[in-house]
mmCIF file with all atom_site columns, C-alpha atoms in Angstrom:
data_model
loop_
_atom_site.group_PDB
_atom_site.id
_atom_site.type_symbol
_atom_site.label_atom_id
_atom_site.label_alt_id
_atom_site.label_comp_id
_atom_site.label_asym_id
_atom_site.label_entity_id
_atom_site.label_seq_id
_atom_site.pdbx_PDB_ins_code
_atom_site.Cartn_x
_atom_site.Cartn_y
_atom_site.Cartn_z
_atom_site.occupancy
_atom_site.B_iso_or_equiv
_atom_site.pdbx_formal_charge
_atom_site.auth_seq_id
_atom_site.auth_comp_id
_atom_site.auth_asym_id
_atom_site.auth_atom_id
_atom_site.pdbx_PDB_model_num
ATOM 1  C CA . UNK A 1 1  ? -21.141 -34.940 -11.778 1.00 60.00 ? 1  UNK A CA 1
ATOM 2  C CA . UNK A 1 2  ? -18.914 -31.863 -11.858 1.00 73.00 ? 2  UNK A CA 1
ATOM 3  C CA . UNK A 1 3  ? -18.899 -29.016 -13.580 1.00 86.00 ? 3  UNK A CA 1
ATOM 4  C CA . UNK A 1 4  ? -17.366 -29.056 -16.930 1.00 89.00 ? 4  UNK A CA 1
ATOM 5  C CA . UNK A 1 5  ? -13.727 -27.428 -16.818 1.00 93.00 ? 5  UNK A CA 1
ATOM 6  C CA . UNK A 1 6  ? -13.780 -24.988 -19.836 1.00 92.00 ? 6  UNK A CA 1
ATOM 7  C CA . UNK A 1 7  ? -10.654 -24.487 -22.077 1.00 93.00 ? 7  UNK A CA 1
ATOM 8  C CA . UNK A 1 8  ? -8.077  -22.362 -21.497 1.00 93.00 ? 8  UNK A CA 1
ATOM 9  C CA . UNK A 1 9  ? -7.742  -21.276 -25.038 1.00 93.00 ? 9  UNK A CA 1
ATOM 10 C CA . UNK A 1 10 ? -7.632  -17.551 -25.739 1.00 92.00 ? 10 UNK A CA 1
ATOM 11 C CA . UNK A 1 11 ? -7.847  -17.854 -29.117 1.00 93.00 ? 11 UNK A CA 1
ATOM 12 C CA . UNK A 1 12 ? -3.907  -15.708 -29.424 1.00 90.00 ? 12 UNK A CA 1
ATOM 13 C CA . UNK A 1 13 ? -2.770  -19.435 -30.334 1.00 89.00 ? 13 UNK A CA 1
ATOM 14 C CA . UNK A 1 14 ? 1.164   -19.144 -31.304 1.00 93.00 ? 14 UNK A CA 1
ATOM 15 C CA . UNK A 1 15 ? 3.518   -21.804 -30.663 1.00 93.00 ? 15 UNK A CA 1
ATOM 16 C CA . UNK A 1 16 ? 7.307   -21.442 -28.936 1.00 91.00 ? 16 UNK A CA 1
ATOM 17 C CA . UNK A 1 17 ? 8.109   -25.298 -29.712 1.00 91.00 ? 17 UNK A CA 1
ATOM 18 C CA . UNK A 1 18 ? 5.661   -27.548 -27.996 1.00 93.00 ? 18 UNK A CA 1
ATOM 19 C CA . UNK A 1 19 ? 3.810   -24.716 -26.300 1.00 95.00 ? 19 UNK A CA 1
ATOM 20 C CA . UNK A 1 20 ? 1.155   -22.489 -27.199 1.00 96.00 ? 20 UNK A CA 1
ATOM 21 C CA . UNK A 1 21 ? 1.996   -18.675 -25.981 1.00 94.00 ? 21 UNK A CA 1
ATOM 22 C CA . UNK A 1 22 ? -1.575  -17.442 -25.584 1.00 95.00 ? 22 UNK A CA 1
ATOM 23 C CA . UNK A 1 23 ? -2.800  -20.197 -23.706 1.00 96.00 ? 23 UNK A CA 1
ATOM 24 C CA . UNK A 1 24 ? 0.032   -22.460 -22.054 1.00 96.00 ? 24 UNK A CA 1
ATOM 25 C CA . UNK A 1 25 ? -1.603  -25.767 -23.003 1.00 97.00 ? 25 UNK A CA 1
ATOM 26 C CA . UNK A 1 26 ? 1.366   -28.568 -25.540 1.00 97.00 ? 26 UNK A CA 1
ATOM 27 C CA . UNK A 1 27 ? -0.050  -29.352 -28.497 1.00 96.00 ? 27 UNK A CA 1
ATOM 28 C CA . UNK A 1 28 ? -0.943  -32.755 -27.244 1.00 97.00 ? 28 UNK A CA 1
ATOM 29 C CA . UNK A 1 29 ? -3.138  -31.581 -24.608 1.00 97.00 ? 29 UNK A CA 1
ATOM 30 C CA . UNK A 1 30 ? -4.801  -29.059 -27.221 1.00 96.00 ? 30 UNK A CA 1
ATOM 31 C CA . UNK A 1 31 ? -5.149  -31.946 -29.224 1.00 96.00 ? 31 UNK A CA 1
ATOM 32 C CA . UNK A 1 32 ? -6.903  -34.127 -26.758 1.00 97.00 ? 32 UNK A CA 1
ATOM 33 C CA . UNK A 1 33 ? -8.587  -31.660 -24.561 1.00 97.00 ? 33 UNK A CA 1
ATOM 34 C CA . UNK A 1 34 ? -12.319 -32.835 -25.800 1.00 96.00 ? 34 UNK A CA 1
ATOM 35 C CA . UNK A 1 35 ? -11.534 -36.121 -24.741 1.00 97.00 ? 35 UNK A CA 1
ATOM 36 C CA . UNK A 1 36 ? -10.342 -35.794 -21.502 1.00 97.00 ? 36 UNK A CA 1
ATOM 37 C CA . UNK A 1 37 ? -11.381 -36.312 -18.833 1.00 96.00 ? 37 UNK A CA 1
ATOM 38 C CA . UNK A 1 38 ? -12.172 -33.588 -16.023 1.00 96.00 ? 38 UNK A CA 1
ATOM 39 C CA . UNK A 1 39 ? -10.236 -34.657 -13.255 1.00 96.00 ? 39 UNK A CA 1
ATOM 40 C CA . UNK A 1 40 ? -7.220  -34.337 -16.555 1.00 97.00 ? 40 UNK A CA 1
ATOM 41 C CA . UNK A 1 41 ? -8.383  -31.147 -17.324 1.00 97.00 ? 41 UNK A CA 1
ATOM 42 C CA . UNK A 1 42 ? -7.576  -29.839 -14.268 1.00 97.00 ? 42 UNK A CA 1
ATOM 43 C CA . UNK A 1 43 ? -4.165  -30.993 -14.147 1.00 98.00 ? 43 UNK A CA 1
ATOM 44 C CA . UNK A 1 44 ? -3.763  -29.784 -17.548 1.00 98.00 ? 44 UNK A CA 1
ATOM 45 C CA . UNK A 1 45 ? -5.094  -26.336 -16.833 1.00 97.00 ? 45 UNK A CA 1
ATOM 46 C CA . UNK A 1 46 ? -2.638  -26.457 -13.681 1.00 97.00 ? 46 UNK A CA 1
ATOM 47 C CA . UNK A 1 47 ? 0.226   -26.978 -15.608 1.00 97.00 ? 47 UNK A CA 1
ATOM 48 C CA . UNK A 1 48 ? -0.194  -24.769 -18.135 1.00 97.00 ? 48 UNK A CA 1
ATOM 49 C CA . UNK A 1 49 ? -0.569  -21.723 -16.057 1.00 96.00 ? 49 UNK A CA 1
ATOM 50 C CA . UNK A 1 50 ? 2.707   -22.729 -14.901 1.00 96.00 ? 50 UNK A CA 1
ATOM 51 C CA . UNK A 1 51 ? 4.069   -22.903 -18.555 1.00 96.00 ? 51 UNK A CA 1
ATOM 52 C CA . UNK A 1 52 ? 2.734   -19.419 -19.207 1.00 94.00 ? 52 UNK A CA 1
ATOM 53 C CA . UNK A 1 53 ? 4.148   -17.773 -15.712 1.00 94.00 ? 53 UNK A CA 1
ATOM 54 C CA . UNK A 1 54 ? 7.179   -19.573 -17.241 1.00 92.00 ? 54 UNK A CA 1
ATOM 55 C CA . UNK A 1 55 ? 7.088   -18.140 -20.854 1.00 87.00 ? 55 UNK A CA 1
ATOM 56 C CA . UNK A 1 56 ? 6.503   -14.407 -19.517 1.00 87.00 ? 56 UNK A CA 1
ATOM 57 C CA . UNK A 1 57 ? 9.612   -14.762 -17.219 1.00 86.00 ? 57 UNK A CA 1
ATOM 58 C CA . UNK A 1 58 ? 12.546  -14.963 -20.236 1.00 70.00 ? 58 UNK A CA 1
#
């Protein structure tokens, strides 16, 4: 088994609509994080450094 992936939270938790500024993550993935699985906290942790490269841009 894997090594656990650990959250991406960095406790600077502000949302801008769906998404959380301090750590990139929607609410539903915040939400469900303990629950997933790893290979879906990957994905997640993927995306969201997208969404923050995103956020710092405008």
């Amino acid at each position: 088994m894997g090594k656990e992936i650990d959250s991406p939270c960095t406790s600077r938790c502000k949302l801008k609509g769906e998404v959380c500024t301090g750590c990139g993550r929607s609410k539903d993935e915040i939400r469900h994080w303990k629950s997933m699985k790893r290979s879906e906290k990957k994905v997640v942790v993927g995306l969201a450094a997208t969404r923050l490269k995103q956020l710092r841009k405008k």
